[in-house]
JSON list of C-alpha atoms in Angstrom, two decimals:
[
{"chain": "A", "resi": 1, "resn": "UNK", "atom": "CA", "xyz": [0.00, 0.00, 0.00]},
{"chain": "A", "resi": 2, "resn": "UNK", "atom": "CA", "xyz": [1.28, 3.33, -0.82]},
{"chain": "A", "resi": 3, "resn": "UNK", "atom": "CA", "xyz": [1.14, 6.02, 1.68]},
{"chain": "A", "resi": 4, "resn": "UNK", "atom": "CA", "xyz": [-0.53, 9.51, 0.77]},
{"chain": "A", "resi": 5, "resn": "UNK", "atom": "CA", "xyz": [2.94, 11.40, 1.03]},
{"chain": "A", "resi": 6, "resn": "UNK", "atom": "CA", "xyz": [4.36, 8.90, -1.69]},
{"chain": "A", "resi": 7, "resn": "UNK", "atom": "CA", "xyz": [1.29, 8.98, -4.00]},
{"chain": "A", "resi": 8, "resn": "UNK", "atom": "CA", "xyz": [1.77, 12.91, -4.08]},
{"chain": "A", "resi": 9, "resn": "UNK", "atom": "CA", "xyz": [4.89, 12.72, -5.07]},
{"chain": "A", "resi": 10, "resn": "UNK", "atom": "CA", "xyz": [4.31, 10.34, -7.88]},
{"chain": "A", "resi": 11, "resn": "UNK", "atom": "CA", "xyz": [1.57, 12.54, -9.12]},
{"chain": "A", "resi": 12, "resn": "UNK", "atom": "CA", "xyz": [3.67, 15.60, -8.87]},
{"chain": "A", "resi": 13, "resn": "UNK", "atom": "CA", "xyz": [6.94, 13.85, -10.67]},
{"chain": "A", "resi": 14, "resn": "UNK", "atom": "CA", "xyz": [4.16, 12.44, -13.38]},
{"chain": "A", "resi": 15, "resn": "UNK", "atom": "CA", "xyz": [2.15, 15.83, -13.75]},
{"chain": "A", "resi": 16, "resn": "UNK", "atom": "CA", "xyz": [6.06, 18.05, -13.87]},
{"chain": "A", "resi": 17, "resn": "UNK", "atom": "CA", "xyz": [7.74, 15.39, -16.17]},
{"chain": "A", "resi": 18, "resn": "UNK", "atom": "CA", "xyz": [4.83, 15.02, -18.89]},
{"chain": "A", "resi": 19, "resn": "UNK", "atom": "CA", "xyz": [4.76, 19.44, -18.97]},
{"chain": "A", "resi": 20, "resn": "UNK", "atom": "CA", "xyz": [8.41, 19.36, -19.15]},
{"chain": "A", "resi": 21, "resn": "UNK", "atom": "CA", "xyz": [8.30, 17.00, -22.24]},
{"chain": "A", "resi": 22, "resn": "UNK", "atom": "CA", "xyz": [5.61, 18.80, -23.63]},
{"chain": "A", "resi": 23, "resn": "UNK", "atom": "CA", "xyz": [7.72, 22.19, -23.03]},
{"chain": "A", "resi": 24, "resn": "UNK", "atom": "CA", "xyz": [10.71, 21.04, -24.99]},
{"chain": "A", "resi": 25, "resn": "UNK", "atom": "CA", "xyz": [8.28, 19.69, -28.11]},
{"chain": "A", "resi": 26, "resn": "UNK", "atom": "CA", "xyz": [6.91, 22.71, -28.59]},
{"chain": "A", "resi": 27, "resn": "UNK", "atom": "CA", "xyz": [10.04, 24.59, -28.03]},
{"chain": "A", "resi": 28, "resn": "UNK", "atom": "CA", "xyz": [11.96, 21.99, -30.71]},
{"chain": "A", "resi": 29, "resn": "UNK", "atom": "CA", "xyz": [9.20, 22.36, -33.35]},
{"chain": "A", "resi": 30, "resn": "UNK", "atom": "CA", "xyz": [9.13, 26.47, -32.81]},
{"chain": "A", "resi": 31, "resn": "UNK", "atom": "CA", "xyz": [12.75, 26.69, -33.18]},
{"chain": "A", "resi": 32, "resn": "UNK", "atom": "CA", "xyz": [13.29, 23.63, -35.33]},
{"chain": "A", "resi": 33, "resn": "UNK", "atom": "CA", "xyz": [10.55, 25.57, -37.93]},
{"chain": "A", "resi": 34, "resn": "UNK", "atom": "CA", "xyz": [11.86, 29.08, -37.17]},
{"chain": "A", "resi": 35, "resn": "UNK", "atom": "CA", "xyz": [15.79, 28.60, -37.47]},
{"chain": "A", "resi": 36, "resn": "UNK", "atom": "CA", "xyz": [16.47, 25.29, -38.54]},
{"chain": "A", "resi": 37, "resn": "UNK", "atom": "CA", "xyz": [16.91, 23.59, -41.70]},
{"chain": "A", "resi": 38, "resn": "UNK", "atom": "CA", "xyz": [14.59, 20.88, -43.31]},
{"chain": "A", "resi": 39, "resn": "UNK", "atom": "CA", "xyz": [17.75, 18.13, -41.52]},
{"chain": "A", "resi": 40, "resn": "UNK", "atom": "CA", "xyz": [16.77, 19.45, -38.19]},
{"chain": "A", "resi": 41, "resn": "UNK", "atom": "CA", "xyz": [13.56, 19.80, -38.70]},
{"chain": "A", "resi": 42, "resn": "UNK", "atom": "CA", "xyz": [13.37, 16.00, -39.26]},
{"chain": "A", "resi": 43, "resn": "UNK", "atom": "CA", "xyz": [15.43, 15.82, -36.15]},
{"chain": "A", "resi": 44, "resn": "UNK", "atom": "CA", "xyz": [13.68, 17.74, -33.72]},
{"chain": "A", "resi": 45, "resn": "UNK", "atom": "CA", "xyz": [10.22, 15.22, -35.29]},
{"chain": "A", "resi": 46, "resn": "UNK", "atom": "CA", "xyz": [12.36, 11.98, -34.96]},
{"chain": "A", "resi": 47, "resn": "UNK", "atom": "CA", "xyz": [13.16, 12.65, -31.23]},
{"chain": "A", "resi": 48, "resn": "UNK", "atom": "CA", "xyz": [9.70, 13.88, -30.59]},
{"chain": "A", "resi": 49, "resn": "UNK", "atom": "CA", "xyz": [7.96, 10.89, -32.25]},
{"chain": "A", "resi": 50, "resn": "UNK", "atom": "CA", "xyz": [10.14, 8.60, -30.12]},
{"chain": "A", "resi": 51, "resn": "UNK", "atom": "CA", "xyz": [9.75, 10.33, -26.89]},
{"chain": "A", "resi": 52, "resn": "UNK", "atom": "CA", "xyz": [6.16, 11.25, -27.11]},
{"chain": "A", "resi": 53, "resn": "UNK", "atom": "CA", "xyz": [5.22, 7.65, -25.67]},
{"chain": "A", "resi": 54, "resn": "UNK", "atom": "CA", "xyz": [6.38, 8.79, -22.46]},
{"chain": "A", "resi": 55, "resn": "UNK", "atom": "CA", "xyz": [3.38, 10.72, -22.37]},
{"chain": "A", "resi": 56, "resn": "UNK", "atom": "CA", "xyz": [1.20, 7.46, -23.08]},
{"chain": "A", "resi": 57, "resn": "UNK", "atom": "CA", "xyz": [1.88, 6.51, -19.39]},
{"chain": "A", "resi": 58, "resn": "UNK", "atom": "CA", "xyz": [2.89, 9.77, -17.58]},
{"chain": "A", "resi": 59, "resn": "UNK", "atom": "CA", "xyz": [-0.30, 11.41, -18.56]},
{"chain": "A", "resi": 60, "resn": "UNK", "atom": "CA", "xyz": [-2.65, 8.49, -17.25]},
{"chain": "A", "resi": 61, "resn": "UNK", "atom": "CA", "xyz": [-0.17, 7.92, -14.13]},
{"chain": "A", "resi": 62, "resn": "UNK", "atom": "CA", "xyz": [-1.08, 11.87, -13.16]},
{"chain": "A", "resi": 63, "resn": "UNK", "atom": "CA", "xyz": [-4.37, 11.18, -13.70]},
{"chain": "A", "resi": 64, "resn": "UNK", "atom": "CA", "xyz": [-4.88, 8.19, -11.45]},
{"chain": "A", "resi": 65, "resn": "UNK", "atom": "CA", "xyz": [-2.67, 9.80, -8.87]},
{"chain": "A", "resi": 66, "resn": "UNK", "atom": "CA", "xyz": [-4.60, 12.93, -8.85]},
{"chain": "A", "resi": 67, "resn": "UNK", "atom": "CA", "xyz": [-7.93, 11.04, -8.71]},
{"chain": "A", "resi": 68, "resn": "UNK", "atom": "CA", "xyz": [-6.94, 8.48, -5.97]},
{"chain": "A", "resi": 69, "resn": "UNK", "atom": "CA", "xyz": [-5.22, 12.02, -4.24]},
{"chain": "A", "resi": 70, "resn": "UNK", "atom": "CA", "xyz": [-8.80, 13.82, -4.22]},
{"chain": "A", "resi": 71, "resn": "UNK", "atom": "CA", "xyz": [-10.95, 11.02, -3.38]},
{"chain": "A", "resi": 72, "resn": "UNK", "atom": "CA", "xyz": [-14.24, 12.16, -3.27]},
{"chain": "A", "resi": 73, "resn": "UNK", "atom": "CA", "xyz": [-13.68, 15.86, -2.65]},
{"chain": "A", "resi": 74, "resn": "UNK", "atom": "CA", "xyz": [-15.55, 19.09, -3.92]},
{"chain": "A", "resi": 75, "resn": "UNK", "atom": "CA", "xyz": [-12.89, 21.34, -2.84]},
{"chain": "A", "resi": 76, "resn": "UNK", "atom": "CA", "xyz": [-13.11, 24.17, -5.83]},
{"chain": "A", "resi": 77, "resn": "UNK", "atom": "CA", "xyz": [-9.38, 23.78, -7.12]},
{"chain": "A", "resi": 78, "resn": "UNK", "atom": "CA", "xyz": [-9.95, 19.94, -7.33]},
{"chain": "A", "resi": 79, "resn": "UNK", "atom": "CA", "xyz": [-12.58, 20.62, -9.42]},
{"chain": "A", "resi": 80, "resn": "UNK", "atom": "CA", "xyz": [-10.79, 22.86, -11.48]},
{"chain": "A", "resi": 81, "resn": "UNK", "atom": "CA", "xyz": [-8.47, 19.90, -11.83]},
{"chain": "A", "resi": 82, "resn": "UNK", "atom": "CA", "xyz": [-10.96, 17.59, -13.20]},
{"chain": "A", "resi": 83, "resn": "UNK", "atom": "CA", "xyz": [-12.54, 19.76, -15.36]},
{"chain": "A", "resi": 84, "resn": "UNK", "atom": "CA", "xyz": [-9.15, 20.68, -17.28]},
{"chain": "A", "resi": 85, "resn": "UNK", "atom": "CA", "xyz": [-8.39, 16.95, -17.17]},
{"chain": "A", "resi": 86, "resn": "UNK", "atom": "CA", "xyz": [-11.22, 16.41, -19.97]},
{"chain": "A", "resi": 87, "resn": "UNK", "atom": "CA", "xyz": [-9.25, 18.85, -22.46]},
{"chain": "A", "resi": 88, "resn": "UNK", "atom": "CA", "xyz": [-5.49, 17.44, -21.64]},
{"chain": "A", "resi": 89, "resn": "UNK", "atom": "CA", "xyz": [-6.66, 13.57, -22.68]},
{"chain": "A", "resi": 90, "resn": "UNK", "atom": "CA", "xyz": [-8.16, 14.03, -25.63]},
{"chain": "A", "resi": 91, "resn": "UNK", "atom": "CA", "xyz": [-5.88, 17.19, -26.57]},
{"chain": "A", "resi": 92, "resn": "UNK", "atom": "CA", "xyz": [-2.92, 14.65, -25.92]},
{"chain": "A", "resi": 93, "resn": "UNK", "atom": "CA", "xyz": [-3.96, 11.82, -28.26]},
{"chain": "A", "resi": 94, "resn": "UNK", "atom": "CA", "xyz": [-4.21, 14.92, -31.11]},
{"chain": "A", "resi": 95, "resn": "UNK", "atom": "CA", "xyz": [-0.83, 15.56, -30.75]},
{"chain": "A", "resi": 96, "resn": "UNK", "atom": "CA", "xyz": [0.47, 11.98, -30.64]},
{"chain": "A", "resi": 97, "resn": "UNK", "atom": "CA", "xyz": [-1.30, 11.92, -33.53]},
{"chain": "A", "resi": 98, "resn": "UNK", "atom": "CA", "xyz": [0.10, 14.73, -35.30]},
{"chain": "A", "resi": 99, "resn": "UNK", "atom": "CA", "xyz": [3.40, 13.84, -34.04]},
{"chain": "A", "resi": 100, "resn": "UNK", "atom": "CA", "xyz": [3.38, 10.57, -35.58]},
{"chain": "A", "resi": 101, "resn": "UNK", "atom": "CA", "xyz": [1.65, 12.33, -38.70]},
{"chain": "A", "resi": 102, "resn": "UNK", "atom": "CA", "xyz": [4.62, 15.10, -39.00]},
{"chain": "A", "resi": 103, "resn": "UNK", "atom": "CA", "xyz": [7.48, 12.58, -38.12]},
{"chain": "A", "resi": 104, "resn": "UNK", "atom": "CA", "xyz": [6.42, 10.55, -41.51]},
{"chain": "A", "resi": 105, "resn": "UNK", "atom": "CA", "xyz": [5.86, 13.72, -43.55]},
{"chain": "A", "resi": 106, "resn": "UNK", "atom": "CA", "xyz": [9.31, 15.41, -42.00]},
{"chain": "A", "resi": 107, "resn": "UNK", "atom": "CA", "xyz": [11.39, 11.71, -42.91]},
{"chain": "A", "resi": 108, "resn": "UNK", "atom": "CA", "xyz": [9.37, 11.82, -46.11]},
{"chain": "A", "resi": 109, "resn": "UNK", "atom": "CA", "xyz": [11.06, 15.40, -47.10]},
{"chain": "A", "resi": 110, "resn": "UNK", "atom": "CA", "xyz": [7.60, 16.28, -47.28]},
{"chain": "A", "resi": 111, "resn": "UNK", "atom": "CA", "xyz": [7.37, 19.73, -46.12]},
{"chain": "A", "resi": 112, "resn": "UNK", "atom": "CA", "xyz": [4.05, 20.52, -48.21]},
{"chain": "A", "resi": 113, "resn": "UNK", "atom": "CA", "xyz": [1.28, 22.51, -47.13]},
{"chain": "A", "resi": 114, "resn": "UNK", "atom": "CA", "xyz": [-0.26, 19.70, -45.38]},
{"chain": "A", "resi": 115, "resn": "UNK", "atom": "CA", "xyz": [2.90, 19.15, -43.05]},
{"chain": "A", "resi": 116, "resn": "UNK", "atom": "CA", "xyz": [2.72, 23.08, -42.30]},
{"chain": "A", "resi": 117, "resn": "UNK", "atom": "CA", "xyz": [-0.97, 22.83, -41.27]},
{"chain": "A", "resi": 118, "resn": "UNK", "atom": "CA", "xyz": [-0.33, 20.00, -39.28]},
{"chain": "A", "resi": 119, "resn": "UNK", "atom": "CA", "xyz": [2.30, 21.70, -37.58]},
{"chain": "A", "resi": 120, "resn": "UNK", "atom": "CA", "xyz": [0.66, 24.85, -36.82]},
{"chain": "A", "resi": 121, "resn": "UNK", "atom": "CA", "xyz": [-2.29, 22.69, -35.42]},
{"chain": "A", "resi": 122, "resn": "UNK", "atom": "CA", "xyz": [0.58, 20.22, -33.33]},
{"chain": "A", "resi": 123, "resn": "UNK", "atom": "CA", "xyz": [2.00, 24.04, -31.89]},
{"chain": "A", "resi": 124, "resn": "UNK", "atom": "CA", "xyz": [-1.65, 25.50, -31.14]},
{"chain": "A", "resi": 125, "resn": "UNK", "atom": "CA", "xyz": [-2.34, 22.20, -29.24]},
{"chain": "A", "resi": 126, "resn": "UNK", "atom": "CA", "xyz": [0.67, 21.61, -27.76]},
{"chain": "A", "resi": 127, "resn": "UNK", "atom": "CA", "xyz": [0.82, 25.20, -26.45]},
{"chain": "A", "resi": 128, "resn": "UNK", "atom": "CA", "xyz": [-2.90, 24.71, -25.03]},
{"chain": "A", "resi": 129, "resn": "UNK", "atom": "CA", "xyz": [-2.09, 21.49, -23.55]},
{"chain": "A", "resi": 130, "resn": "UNK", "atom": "CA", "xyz": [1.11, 23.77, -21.87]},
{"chain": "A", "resi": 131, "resn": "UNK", "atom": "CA", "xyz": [-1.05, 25.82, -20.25]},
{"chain": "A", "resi": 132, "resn": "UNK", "atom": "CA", "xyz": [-3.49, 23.16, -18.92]},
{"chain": "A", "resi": 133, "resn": "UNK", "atom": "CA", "xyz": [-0.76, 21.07, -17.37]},
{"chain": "A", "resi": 134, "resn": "UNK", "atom": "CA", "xyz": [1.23, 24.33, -15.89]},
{"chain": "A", "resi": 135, "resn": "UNK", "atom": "CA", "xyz": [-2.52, 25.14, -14.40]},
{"chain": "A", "resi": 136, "resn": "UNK", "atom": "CA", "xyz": [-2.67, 21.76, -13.05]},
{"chain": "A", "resi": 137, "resn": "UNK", "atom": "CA", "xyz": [1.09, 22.05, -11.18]},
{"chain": "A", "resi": 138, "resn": "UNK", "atom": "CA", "xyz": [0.33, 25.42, -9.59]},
{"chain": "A", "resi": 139, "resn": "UNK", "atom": "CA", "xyz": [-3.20, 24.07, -8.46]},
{"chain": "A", "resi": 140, "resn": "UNK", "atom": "CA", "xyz": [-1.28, 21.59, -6.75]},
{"chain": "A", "resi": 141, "resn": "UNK", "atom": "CA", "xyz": [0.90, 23.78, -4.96]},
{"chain": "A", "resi": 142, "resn": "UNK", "atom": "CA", "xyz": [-1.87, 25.59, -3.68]},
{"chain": "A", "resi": 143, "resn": "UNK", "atom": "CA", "xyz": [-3.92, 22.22, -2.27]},
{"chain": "A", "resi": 144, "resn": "UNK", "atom": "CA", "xyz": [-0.47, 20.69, -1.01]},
{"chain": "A", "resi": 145, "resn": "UNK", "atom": "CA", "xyz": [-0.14, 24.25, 0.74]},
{"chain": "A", "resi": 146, "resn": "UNK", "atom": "CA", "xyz": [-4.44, 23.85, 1.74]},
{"chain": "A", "resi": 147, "resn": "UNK", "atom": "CA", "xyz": [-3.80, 21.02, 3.01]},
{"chain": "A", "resi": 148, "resn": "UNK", "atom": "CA", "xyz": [-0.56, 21.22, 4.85]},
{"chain": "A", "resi": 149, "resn": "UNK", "atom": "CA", "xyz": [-1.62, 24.53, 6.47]},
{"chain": "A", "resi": 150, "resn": "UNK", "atom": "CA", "xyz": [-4.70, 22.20, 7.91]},
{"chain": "A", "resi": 151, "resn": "UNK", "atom": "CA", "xyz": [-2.42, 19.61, 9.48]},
{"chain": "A", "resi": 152, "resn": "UNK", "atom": "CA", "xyz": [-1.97, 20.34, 13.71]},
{"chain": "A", "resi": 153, "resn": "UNK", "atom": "CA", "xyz": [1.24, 21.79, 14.12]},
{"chain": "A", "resi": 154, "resn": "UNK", "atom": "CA", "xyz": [2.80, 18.86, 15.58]},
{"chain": "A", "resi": 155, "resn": "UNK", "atom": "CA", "xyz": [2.84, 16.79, 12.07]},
{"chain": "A", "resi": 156, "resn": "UNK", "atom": "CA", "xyz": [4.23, 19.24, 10.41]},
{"chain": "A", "resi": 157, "resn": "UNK", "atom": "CA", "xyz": [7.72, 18.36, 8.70]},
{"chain": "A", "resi": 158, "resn": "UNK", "atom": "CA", "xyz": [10.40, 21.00, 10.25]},
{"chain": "A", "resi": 159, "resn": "UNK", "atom": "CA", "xyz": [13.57, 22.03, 8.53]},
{"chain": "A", "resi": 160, "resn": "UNK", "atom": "CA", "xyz": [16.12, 21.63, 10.93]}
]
């Protein structure tokens, strides 16, 4: 059985790991499509396509955490939480989507129209999906800081 302490901490390392991830994507395609040349474009899709899959089980770890964290609780930033969790699924399986989608155009040479639209789409999405998860984190902070400020003084952990 996993204590409560532990189970935060997964969910925290999940929910920080899987917006860190998504951070350097978005930053990679920006720059990759700003600066780079069609080789490092393909790059920067290549290391995305094969790293994405992390998100396959971070994502869903968070998830569960964060439910089995807020049990049955109406608290108004645990609701915010769920309600922003319906966007980051299915916005998530769009971009592994287009990140598969833009890998095969990008090792195709196919920088076409269609590979652009894609793109702009996997960047609008991605940069959503950025926000949601950074929402998420700093709603955290503030029930881990609810929460701890509720605890009797005596089980508080001290820094000495």
């Amino acid at each position: 059985m996993v204590n409560r302490r532990n189970l935060a901490r997964v969910h925290a390392a999940a929910g920080i790991i899987a917006w860190c991830l998504i951070a350097s994507f978005f930053t990679g395609s920006l720059m990759s499509e700003l600066l780079g040349s069609p080789s490092w474009v393909v790059l920067v899709k290549r290391t995305i396509f094969y790293t994405m899959w992390a998100m396959v089980l971070l994502v869903p770890l968070a998830a569960l955490t964060g439910r089995k964290l807020a049990g049955k609780g109406h608290n108004v930033i645990i609701e915010r939480k769920r309600r922003r969790m319906r966007w980051i699924a299915p916005n998530g399986l769009l971009l592994l989507t287009l990140g598969s989608y833009l890998y095969y155009k990008a090792s195709q040479g196919q920088f076409d129209p269609f590979f652009m639209g894609a793109q702009l789409v996997e960047l609008a999405v991605g940069l959503t999906n950025l926000v949601l998860l950074g929402s998420m984190i700093r709603d955290g902070f503030r029930l881990k800081r609810l929460y701890q400020d509720q605890l009797p003084q005596t089980h508080r952990p001290t820094l000495s």
